Short mmCIF file of C-alpha atoms in Angstrom, two decimals:
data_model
loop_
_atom_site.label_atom_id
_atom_site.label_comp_id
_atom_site.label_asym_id
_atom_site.label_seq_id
_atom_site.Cartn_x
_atom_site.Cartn_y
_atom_site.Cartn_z
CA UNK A 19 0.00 0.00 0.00
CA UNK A 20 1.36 3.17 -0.85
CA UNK A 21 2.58 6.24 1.78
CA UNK A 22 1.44 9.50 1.81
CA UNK A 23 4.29 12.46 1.72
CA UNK A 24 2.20 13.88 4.95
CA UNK A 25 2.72 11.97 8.14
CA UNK A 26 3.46 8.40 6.12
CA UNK A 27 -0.36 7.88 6.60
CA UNK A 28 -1.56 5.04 4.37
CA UNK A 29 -5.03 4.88 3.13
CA UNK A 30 -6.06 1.55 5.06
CA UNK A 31 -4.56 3.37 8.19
CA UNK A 32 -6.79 6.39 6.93
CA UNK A 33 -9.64 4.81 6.68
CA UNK A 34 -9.38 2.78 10.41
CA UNK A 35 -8.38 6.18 11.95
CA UNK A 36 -11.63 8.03 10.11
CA UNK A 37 -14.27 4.97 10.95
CA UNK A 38 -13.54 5.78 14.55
CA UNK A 39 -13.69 9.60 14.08
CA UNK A 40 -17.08 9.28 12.03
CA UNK A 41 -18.67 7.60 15.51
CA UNK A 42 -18.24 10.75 17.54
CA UNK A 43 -19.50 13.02 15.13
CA UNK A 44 -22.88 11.42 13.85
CA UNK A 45 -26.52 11.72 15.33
CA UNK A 46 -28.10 9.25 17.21
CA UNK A 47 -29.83 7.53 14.72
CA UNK A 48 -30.36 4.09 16.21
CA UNK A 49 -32.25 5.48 19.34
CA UNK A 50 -36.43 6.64 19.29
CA UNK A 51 -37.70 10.27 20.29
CA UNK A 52 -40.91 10.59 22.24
CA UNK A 53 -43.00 13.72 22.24
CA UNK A 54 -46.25 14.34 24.54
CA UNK A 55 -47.95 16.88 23.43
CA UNK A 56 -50.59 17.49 26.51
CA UNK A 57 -53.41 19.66 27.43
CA UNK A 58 -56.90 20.20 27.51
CA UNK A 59 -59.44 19.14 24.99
CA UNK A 60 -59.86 21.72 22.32
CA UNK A 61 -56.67 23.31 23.07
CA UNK A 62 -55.47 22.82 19.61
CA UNK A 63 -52.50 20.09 20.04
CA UNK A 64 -53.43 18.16 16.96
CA UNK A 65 -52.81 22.17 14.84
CA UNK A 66 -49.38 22.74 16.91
CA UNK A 67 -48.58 19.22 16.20
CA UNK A 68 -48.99 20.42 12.62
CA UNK A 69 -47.42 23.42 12.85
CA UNK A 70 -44.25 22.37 14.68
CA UNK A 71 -44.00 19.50 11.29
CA UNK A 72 -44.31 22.61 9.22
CA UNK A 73 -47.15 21.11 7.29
CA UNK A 74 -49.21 22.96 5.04
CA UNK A 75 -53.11 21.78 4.98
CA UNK A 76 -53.68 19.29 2.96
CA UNK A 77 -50.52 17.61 4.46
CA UNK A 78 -51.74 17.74 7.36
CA UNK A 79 -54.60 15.70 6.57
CA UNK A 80 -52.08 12.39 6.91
CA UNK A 81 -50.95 13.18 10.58
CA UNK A 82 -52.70 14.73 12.98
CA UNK A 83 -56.47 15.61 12.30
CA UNK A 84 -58.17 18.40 12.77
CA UNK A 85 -61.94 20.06 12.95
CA UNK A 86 -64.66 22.20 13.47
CA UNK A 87 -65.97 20.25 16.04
CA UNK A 88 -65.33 20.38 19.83
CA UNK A 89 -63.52 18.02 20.89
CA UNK A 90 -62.04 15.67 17.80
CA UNK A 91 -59.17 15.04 19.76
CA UNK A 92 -61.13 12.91 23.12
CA UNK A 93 -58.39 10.47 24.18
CA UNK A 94 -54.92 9.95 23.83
CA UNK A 95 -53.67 9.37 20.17
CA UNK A 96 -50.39 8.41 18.94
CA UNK A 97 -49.10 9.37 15.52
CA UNK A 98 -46.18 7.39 15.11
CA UNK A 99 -43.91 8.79 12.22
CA UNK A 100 -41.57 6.07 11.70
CA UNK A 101 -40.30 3.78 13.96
CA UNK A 102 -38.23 5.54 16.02
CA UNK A 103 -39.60 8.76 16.48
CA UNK A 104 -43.31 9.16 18.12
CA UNK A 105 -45.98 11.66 19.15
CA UNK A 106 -48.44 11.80 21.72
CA UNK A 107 -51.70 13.86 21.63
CA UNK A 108 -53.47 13.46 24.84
CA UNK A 109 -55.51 15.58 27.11
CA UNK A 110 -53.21 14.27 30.25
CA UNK A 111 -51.13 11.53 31.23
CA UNK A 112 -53.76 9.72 32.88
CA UNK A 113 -55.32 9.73 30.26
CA UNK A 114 -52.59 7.77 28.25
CA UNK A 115 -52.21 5.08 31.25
CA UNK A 116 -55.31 4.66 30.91
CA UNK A 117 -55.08 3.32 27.64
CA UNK A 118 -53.15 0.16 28.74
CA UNK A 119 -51.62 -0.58 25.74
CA UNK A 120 -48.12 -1.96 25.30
CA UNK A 121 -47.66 0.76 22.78
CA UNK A 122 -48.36 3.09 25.68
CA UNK A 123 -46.28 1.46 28.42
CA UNK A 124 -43.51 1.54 26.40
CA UNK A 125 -43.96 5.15 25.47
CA UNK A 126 -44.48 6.45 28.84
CA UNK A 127 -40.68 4.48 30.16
CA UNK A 128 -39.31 7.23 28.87
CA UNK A 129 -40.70 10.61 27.18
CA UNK A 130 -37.95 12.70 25.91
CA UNK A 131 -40.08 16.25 25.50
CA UNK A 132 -43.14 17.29 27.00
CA UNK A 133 -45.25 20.36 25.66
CA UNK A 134 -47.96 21.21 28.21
CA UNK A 135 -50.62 23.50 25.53
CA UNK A 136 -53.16 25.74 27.49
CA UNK A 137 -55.62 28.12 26.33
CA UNK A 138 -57.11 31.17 27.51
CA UNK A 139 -56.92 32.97 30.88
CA UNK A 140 -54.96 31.17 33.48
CA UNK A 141 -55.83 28.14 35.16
CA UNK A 142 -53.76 27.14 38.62
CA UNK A 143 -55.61 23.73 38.52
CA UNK A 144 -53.70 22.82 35.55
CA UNK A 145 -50.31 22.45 37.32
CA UNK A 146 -51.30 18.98 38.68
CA UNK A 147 -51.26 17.93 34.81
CA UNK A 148 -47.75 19.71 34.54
CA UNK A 149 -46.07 18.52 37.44
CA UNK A 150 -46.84 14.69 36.33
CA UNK A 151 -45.77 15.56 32.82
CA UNK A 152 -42.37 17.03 34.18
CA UNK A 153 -41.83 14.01 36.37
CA UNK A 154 -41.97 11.80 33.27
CA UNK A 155 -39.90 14.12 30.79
CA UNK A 156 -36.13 15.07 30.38
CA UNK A 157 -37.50 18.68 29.39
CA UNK A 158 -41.37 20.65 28.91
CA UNK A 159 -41.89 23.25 27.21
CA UNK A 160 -44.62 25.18 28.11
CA UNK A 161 -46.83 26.71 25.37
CA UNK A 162 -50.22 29.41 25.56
CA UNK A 163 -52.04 28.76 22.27
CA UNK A 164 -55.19 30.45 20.40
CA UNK A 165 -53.65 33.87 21.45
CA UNK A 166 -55.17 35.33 17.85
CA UNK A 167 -58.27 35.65 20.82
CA UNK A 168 -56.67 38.91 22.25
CA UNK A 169 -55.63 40.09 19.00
CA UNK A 170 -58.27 42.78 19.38
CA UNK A 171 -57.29 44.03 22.21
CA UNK A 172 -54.27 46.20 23.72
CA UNK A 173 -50.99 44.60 22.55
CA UNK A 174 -50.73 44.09 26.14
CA UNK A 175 -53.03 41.81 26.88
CA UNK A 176 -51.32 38.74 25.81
CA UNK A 177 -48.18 39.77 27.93
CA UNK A 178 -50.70 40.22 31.00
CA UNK A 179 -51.91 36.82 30.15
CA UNK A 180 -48.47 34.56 29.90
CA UNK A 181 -47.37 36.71 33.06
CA UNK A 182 -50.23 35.10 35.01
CA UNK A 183 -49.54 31.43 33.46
CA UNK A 184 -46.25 32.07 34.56
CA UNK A 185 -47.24 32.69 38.17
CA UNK A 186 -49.77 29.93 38.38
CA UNK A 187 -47.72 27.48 36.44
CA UNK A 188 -44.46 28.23 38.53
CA UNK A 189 -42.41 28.55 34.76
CA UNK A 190 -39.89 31.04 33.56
CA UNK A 191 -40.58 30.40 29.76
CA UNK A 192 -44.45 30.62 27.89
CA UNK A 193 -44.54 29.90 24.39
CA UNK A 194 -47.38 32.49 22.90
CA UNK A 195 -48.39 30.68 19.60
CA UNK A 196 -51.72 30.56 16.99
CA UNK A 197 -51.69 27.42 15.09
CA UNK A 198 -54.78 28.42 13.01
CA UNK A 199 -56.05 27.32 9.61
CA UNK A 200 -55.76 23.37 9.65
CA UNK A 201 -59.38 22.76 9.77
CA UNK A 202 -59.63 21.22 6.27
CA UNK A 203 -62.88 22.69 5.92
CA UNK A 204 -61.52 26.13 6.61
CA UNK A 205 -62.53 28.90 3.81
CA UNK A 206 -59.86 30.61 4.37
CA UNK A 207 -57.15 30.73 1.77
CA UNK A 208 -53.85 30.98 4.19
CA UNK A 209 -52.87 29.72 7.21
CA UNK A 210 -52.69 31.60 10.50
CA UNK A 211 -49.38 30.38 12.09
CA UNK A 212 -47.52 32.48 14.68
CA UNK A 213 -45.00 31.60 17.77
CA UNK A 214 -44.07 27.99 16.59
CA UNK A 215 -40.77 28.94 14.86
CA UNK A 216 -38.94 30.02 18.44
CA UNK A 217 -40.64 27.13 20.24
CA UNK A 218 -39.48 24.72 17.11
CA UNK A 219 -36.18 26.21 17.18
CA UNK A 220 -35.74 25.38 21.21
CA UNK A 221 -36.46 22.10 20.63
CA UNK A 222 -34.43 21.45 18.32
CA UNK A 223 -31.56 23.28 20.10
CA UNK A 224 -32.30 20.77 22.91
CA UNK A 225 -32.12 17.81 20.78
CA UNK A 226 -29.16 18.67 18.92
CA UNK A 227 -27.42 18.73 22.11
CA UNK A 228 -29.00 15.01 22.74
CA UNK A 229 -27.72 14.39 19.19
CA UNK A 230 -31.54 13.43 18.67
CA UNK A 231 -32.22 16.52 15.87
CA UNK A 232 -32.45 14.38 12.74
CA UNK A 233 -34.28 12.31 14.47
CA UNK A 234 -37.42 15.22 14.46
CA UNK A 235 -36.08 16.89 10.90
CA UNK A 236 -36.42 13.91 9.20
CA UNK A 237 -40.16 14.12 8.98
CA UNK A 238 -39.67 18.35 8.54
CA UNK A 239 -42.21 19.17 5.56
CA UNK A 240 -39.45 21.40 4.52
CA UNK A 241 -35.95 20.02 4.85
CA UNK A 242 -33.64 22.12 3.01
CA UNK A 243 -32.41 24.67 6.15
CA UNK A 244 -31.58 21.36 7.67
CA UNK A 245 -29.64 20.45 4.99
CA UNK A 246 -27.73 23.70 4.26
CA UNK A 247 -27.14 23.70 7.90
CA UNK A 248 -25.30 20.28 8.08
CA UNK A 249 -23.59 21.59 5.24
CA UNK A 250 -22.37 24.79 6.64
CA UNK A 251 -21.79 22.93 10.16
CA UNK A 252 -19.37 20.59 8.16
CA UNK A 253 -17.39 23.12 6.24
CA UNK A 254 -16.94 25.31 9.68
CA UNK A 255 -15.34 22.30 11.51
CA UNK A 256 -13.51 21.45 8.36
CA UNK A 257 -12.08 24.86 8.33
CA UNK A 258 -10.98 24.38 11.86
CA UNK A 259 -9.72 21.04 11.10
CA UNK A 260 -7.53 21.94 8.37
CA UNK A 261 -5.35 23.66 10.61
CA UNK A 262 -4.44 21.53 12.89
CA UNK A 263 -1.49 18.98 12.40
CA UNK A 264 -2.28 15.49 10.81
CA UNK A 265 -6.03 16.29 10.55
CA UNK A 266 -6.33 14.14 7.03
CA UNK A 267 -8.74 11.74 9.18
CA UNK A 268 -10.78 13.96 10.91
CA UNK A 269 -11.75 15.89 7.69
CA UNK A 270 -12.32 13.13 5.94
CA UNK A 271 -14.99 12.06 9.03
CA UNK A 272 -16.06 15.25 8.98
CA UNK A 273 -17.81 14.95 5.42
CA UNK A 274 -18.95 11.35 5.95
CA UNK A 275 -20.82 12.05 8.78
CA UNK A 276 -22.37 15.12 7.28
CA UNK A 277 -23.34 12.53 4.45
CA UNK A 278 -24.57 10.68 6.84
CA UNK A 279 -27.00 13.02 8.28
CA UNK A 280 -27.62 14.38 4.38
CA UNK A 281 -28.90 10.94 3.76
CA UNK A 282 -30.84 10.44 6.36
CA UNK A 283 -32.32 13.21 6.61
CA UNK A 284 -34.09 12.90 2.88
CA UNK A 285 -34.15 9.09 3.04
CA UNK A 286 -34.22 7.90 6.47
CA UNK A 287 -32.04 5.18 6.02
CA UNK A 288 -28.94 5.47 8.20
CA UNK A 289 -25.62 5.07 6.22
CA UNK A 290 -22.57 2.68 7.90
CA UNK A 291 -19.66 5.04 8.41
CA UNK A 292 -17.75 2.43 5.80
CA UNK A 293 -20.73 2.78 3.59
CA UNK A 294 -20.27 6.99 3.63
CA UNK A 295 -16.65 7.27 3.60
CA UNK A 296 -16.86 5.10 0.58
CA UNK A 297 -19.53 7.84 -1.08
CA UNK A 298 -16.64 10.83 -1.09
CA UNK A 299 -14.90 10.03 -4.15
CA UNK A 300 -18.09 8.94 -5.80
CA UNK A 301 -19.52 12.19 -5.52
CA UNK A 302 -16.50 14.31 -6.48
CA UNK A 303 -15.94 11.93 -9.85
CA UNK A 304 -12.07 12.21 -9.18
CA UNK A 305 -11.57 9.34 -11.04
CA UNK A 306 -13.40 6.02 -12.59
CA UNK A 307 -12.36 3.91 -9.49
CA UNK A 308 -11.01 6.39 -7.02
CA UNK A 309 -9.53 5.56 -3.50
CA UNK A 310 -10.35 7.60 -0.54
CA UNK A 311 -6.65 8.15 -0.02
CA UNK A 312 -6.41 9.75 -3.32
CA UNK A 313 -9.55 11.67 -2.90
CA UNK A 314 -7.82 13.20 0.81
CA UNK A 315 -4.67 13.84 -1.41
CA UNK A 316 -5.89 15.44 -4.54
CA UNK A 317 -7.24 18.93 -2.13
CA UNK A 318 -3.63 18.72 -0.82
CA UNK A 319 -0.46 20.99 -1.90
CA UNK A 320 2.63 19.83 -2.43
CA UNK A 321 4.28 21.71 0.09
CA UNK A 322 2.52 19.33 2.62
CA UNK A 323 0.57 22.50 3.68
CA UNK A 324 -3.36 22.60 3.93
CA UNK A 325 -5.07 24.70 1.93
CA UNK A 326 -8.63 26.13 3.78
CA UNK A 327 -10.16 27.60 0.86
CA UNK A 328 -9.04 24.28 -1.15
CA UNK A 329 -10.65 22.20 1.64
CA UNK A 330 -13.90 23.85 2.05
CA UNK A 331 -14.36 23.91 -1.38
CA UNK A 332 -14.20 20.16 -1.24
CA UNK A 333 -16.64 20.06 1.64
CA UNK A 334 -19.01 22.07 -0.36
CA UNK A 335 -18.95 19.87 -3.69
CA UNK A 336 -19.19 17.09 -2.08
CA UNK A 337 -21.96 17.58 0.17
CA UNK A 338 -24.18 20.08 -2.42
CA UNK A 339 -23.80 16.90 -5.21
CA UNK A 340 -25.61 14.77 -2.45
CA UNK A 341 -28.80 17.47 -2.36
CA UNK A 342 -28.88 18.53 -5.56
CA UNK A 343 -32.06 16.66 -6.51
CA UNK A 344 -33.82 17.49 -3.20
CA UNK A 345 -33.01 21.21 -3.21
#
């Protein structure tokens, strides 16, 4: 096997040394993600449900359902979007025990986010119902939704509103939202969403750090932000990468696992770092039957020193090739 001029690195030893390097850097993709999504009937769970999925109407129509009438949503429901990643729309927990099923038991081991939805002015009897949800979730978030109700009134209404929620609640954090339009009998021509972006954007902030994003993006009605930012996540640690001394394999990882995430994130199917590595020089056409350890090289200068701008540009090829079709 031949030697590289920088560090007498081999490709087999580049390969071992990047398989290794791909496992710290990729999502959790093996493990499930549990969402309850509690609160009263006719609070509008099944719309924020919708909302958070960034679903337009007629999409909608395949998850969680939505009408005129009080009530559709009576007992707990689970909408299970693949097999790792469930949600549960439920007027409380009790409700859900109640159910009894081993679908439910299983669930309820371990919920990874709550969000408690109220409605309207501020109820102190509902902190039983978020007291057991916290008890039985690694985070809540707590959201006030229908506020388009105060929307004739003083712009400080709502404010007085979430302030007494607050109190009553015992929370530092209300989520104001209006998830309104989903009705599929609605005559109205455009949807009336407000207040889900921030409270989308926490949780995904709080799943990155669980490495349990993708996980939730995958099933994103709109997944190119996700994919641009995977992109420009990879070519900012590549950047950083290329500086350092003998960083050939983490670069290398670097990509893989962002094709990784590209590729599960449109396909769901979760790539073997082998399988990934093996993509790079693929994608970048260096050659009929290009190695890896040629790929690594051909970005390199002679003088043995890396080139940023060279390397990024790499990044960038080889990632946009993979999205091409989706974007």
């Amino acid at each position: 096997m031949s030697n590289s001029a920088y560090g007498n690195l081999n490709e087999e030893l580049l390969f071992e040394q990047a398989n290794m390097k791909i496992c710290e850097k990729i999502p959790c993709l093996d493990e499930s993600l549990n969402i309850a999504v509690i609160g009263k009937v006719s609070s509008g769970k099944s719309s924020l449900i919708n909302a958070l999925l960034k679903l337009n109407r007629r999409q909608a129509l395949g998850i969680a359902k939505v009408g005129a009438t009080s009530g559709i949503t009576t007992k707990p429901i689970i909408f299970s979007l693949d097999d790792k990643v469930h949600l549960i729309d439920s007027p409380g927990l009790d409700d859900v025990r109640a159910k009894n099923s081993e679908e439910t038991k299983e669930l309820l081991k371990h919920i990874d986010i709550g969000i408690f939805v109220v409605t309207g002015s501020s109820d102190a009897s509902q902190k039983r119902n978020l007291e057991d949800l916290k008890n039985n979730c690694d985070i809540i978030f707590v959201v006030l939704n229908k506020v388009d109700e105060w929307d004739g009134l003083d712009s400080t209404a709502v404010n007085d509103v979430v302030t007494q929620w607050k109190n009553d609640l015992k929370v530092d954090k209300i989520y104001p939202t209006c998830t309104k339009g989903y009705d599929p009998k609605s005559r109205e021509p455009r949807m009336h969403i407000r207040g889900v972006d921030q409270l989308r954007t926490d949780i995904e902030e709080f799943l990155r750090k669980k490495k349990k994003n993708l996980l939730l993006e995958r099933h994103m009605a709109e997944k190119k932000p996700y994919a641009i930012g995977i992109i420009t996540t990879a070519l900012t640690t590549v950047a950083v990468e290329a500086l350092l001394p003998g960083s050939i394999a983490s670069i290398t990882a670097t990509q893989a696992a962002a094709i990784v995430s590209l590729n599960y994130l449109y396909t769901g199917e979760v790539l073997s770092p082998k399988a990934a590595l093996s993509m790079l020089p693929v994608f970048l056409a260096e050659s009929a039957r290009p190695t890896l350890f040629l790929f690594v090289k051909s970005f390199l200068p002679p003088t043995g020193i890396i080139d940023v701008a060279a390397v990024s540009a790499a990044v960038v090829v080889t990632l946009a090739l993979l999205t091409t079709v989706n974007f």
